[in-house]
Tab-separated table of C-alpha atoms in Angstrom:
chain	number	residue	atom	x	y	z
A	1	UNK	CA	-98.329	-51.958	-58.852
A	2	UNK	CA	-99.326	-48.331	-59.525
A	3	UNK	CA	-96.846	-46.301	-61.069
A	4	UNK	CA	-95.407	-44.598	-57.661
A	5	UNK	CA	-95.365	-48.445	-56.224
A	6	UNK	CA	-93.049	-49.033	-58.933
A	7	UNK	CA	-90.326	-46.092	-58.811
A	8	UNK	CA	-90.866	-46.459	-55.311
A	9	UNK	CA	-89.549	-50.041	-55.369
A	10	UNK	CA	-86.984	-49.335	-58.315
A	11	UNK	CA	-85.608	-47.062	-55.662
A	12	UNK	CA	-85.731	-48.877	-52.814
A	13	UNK	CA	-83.816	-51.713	-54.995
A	14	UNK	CA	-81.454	-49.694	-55.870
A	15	UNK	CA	-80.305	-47.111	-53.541
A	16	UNK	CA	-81.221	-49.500	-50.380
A	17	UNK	CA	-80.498	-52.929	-50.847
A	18	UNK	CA	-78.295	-52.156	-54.109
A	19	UNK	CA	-79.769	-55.154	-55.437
A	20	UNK	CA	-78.950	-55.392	-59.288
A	21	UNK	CA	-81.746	-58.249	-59.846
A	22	UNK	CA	-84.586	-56.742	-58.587
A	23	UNK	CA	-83.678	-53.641	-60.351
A	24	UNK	CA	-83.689	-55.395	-63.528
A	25	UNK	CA	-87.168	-56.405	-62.791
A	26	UNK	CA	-88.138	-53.252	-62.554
A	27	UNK	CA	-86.208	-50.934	-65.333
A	28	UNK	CA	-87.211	-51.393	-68.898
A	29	UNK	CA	-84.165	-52.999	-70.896
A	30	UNK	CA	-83.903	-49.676	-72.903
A	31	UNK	CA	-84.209	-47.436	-69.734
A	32	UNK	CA	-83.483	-44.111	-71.482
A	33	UNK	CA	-81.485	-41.923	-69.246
A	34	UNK	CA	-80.980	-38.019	-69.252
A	35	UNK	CA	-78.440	-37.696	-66.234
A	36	UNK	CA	-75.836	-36.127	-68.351
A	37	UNK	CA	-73.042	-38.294	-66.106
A	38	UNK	CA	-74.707	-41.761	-66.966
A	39	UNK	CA	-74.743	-44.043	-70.266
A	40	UNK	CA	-78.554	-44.779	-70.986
A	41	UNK	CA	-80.393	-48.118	-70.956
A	42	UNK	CA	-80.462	-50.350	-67.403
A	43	UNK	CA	-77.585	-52.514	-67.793
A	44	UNK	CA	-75.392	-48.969	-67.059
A	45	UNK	CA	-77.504	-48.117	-63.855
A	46	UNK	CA	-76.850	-51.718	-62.362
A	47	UNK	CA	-73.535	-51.877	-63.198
A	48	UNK	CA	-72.724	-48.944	-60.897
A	49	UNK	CA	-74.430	-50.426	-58.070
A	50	UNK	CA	-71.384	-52.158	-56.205
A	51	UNK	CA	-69.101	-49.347	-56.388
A	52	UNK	CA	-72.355	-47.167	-54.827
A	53	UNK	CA	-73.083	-49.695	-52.211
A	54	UNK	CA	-69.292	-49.839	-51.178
A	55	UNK	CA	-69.019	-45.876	-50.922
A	56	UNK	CA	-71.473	-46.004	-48.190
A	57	UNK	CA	-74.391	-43.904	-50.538
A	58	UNK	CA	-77.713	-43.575	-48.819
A	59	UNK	CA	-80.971	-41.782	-50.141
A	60	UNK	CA	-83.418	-40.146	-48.471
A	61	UNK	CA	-86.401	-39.376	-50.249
A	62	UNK	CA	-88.328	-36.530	-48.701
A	63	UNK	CA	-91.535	-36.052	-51.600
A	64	UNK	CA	-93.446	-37.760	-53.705
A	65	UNK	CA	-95.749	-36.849	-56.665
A	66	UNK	CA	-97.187	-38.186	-59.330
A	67	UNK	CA	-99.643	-37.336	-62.392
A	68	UNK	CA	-100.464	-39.970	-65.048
A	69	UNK	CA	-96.907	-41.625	-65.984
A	70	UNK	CA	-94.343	-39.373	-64.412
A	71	UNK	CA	-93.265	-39.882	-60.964
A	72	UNK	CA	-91.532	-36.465	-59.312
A	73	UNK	CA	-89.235	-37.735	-55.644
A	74	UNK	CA	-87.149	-35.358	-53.986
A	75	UNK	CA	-84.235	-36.841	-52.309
A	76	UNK	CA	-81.289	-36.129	-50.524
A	77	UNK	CA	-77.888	-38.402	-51.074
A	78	UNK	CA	-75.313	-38.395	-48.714
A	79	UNK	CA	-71.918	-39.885	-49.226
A	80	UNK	CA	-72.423	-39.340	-52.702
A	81	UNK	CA	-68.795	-38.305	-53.577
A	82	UNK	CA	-69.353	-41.078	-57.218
A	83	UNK	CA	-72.240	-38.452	-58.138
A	84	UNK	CA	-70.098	-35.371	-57.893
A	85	UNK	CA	-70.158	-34.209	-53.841
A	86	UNK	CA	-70.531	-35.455	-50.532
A	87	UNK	CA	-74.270	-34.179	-50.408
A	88	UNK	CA	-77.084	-33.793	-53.105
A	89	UNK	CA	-79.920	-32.849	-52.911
A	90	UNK	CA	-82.134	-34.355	-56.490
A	91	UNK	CA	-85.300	-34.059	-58.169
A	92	UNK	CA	-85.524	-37.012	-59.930
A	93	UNK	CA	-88.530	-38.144	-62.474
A	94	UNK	CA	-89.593	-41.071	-63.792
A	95	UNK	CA	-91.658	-42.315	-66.658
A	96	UNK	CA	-93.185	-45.267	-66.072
A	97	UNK	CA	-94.956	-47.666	-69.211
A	98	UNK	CA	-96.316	-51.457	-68.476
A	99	UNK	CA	-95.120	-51.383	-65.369
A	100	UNK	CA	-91.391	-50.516	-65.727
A	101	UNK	CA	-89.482	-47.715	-65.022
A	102	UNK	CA	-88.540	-46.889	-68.913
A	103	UNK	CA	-87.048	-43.200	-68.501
A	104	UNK	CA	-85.364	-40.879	-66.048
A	105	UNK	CA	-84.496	-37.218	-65.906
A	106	UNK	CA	-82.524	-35.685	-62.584
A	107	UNK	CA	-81.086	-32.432	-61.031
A	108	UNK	CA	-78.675	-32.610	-58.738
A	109	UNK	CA	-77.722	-29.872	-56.261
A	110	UNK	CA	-74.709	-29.432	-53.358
A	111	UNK	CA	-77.108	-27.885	-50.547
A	112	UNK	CA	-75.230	-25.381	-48.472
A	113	UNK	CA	-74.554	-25.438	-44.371
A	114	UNK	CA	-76.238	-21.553	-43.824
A	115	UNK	CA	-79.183	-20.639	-46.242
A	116	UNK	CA	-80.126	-16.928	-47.090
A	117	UNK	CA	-83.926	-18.345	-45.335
A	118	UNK	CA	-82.916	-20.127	-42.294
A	119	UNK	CA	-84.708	-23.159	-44.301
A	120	UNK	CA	-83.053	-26.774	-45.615
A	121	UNK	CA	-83.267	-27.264	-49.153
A	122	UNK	CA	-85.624	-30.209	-48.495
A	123	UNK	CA	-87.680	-29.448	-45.210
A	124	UNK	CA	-91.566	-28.119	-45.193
A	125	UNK	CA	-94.565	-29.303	-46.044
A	126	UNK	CA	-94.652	-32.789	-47.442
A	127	UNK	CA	-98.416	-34.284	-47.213
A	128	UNK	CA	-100.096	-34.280	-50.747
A	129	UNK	CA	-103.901	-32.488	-50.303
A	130	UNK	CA	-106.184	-30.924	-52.138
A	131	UNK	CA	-106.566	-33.636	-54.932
A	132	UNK	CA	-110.105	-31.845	-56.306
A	133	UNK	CA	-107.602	-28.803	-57.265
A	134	UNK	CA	-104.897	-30.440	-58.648
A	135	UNK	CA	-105.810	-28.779	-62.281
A	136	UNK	CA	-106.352	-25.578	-61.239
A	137	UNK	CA	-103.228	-25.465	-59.246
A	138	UNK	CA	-101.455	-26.839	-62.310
A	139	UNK	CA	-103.294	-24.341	-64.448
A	140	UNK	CA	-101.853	-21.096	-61.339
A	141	UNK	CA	-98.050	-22.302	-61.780
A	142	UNK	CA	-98.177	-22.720	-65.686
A	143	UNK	CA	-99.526	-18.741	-65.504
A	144	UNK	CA	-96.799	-17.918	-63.368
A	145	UNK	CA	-94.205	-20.112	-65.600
A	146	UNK	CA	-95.178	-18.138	-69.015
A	147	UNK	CA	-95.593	-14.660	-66.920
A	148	UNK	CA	-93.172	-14.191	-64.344
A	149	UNK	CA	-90.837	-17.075	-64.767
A	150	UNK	CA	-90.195	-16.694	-68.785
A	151	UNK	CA	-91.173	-12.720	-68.287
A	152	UNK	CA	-94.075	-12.195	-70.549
A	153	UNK	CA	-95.798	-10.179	-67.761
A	154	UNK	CA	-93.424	-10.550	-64.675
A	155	UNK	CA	-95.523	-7.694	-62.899
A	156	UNK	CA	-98.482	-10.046	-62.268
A	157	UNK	CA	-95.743	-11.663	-59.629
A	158	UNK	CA	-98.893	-11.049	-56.681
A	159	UNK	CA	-101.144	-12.522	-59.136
A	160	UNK	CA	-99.579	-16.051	-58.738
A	161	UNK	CA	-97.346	-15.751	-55.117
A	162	UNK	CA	-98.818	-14.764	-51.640
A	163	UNK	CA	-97.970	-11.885	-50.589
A	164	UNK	CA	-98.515	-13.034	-46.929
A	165	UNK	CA	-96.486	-16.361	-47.017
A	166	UNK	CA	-93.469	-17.069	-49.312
A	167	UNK	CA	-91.631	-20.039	-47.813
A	168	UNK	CA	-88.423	-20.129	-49.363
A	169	UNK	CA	-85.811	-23.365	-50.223
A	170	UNK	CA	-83.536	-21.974	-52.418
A	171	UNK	CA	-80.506	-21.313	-50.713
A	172	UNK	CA	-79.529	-18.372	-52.124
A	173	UNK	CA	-83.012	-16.212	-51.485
A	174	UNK	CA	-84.663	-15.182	-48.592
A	175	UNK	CA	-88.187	-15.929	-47.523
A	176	UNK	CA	-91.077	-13.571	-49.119
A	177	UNK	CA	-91.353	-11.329	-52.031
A	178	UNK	CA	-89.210	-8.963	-50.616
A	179	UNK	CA	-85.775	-11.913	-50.403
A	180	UNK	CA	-86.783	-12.698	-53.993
A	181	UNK	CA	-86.804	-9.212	-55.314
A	182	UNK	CA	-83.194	-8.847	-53.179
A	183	UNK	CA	-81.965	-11.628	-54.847
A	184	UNK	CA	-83.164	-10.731	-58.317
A	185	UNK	CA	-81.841	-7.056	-57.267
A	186	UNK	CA	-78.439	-8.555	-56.766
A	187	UNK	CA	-78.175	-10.425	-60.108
A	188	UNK	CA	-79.005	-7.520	-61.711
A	189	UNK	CA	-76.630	-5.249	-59.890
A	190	UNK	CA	-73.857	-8.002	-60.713
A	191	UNK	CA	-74.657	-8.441	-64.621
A	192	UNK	CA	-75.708	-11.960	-64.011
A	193	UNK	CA	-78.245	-13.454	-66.013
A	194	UNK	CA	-80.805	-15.320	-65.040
A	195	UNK	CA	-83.352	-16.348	-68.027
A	196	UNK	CA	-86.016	-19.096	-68.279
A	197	UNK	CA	-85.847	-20.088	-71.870
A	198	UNK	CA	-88.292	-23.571	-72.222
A	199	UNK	CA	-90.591	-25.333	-69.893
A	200	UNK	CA	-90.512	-28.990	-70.818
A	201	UNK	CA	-92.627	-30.548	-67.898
A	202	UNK	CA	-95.200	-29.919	-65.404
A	203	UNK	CA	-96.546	-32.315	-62.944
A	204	UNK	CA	-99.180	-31.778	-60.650
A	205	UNK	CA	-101.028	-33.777	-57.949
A	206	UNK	CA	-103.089	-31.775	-55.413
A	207	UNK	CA	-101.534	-28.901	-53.649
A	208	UNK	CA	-97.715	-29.537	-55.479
A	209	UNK	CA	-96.585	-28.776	-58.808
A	210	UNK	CA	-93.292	-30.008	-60.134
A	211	UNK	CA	-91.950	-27.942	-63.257
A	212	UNK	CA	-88.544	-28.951	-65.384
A	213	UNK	CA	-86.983	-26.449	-67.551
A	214	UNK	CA	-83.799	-25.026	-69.337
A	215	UNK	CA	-82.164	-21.891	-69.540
A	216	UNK	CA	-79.212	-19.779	-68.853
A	217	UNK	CA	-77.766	-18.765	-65.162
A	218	UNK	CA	-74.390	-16.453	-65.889
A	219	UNK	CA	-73.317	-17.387	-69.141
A	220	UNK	CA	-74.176	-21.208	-68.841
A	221	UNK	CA	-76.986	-23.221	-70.436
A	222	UNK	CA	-78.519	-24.080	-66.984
A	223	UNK	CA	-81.811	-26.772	-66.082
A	224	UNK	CA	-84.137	-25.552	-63.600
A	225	UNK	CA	-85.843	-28.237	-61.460
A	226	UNK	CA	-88.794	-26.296	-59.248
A	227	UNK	CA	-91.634	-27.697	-56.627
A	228	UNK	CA	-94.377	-25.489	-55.837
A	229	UNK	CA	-96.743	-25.729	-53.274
A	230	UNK	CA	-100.139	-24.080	-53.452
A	231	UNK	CA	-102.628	-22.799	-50.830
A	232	UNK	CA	-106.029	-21.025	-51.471
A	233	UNK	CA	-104.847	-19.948	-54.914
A	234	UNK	CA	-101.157	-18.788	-54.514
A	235	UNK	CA	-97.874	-20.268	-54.196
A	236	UNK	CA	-96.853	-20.183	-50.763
A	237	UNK	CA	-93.570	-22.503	-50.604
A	238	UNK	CA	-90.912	-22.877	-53.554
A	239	UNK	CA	-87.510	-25.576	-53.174
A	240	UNK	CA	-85.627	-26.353	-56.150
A	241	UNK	CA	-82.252	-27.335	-57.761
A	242	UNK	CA	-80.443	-25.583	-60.251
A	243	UNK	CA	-77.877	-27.595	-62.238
A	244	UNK	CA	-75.439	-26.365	-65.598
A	245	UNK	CA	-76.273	-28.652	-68.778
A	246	UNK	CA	-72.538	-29.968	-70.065
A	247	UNK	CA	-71.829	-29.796	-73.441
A	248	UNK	CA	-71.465	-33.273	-73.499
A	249	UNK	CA	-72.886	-35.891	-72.307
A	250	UNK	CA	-72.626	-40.058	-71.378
A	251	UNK	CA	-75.207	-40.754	-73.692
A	252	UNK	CA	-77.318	-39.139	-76.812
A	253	UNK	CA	-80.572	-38.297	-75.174
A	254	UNK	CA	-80.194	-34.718	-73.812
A	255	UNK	CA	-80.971	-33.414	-70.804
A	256	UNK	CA	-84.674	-33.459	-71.338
């Protein structure tokens, strides 16, 4: 199996059928795990799989993309109330090696009823395209990362987003520059802060590119899980979840 066959069935074998063996076929004995919430190795994921199946959990997983070993899939989980609500939406990632699942970071978000857009936190554009520009895509959202993102230039912001077409996810913001400069306008009005501190992954395939990264949001230590899809050179839809990184944790590994 190809590495997306493989999350793809770890998945399916776990949040479908709940199905502890075929899991174990497909997690790595040492399974390191970053959800903050969850011991690592795979014995701790298919332990919890009875209690999930019996709470009625289902997954929907809306995206998919992959580059090299990671795997990016963008779900939604309803009657999640064991993961912390009765909705999530997650970006979840997975490292694949030999053909096991062998690591796995996640975000998890409550999406709201009424968003600032008008737009879901997991509807839009899907379909993966433009595989010839997958590395200058990647190569347009790491710019915009270092620039506007982690402020090193943040007035190149029409250097990197369309100024035409700004689809927006985040629940909180409206669509276009303009609901993004509100919203940034608002924080700043309130004295909140909102601060990209480290970028710790990118993954790109075609027109989509995944990025992970930490920070602060208030006065919390705060990860940042965005998807950014790009069209003739500039970022034209954004969805993402924003979670606060606990002070402690289930296991040892960190959140990244």
């Amino acid at each position: 199996m190809t590495p997306t066959e493989t999350v793809l069935s770890a998945l399916t074998a776990l949040f479908v059928n709940f199905d502890g063996e075929a899991a174990r076929d497909l997690l790595a004995p040492g399974y390191i795990q970053h959800n903050p919430n969850v011991p690592t190795g795979a014995e701790a994921v298919i332990g919890f799989l009875p209690a999930l199946k019996d709470s009625g959990f289902e997954a929907t997983t809306h995206r998919v993309i992959s580059e090299g070993d990671l795997i990016v899939t963008h779900n939604t989980y309803n009657n999640s109330q064991l993961l912390g609500a009765d909705s999530l939406v997650s970006f979840d990632v997975f490292r694949v090696e030999d053909g096991k699942v062998v690591e796995h970071w996640d975000n998890l978000q409550a999406p709201l009823a009424e968003t600032a857009s008008g737009r879901s936190m997991t509807d839009g554009t899907a379909t993966v395209t433009d595989l010839d520009k997958t590395a200058e895509n990647k190569a347009l959202v790491k710019g915009f990362v270092t620039d506007v993102l982690h402020g090193k230039a943040p007035e190149k912001i029409t250097d990197y987003i369309s100024t035409e077409t700004y689809m927006q996810h985040n629940p909180y913001v409206a669509d276009g520059l303009e609901g993004l400069g509100t919203f940034l306008a608002g924080l700043a009005e309130s004295g909140t802060t909102l601060a990209y501190t480290e970028t710790h992954m990118v993954v790109a395939q075609g027109n989509f590119v995944f990025t992970a990264s930490e920070g602060v949001f208030g006065d919390a230590p705060t990860a940042f899980f965005d998807l950014f899809r790009v069209e003739d050179g500039k970022i034209v839809e954004h969805w993402d979840t924003v979670e606060e990184i606990p002070a402690e944790m289930a296991h040892e590994n960190g959140k990244f």
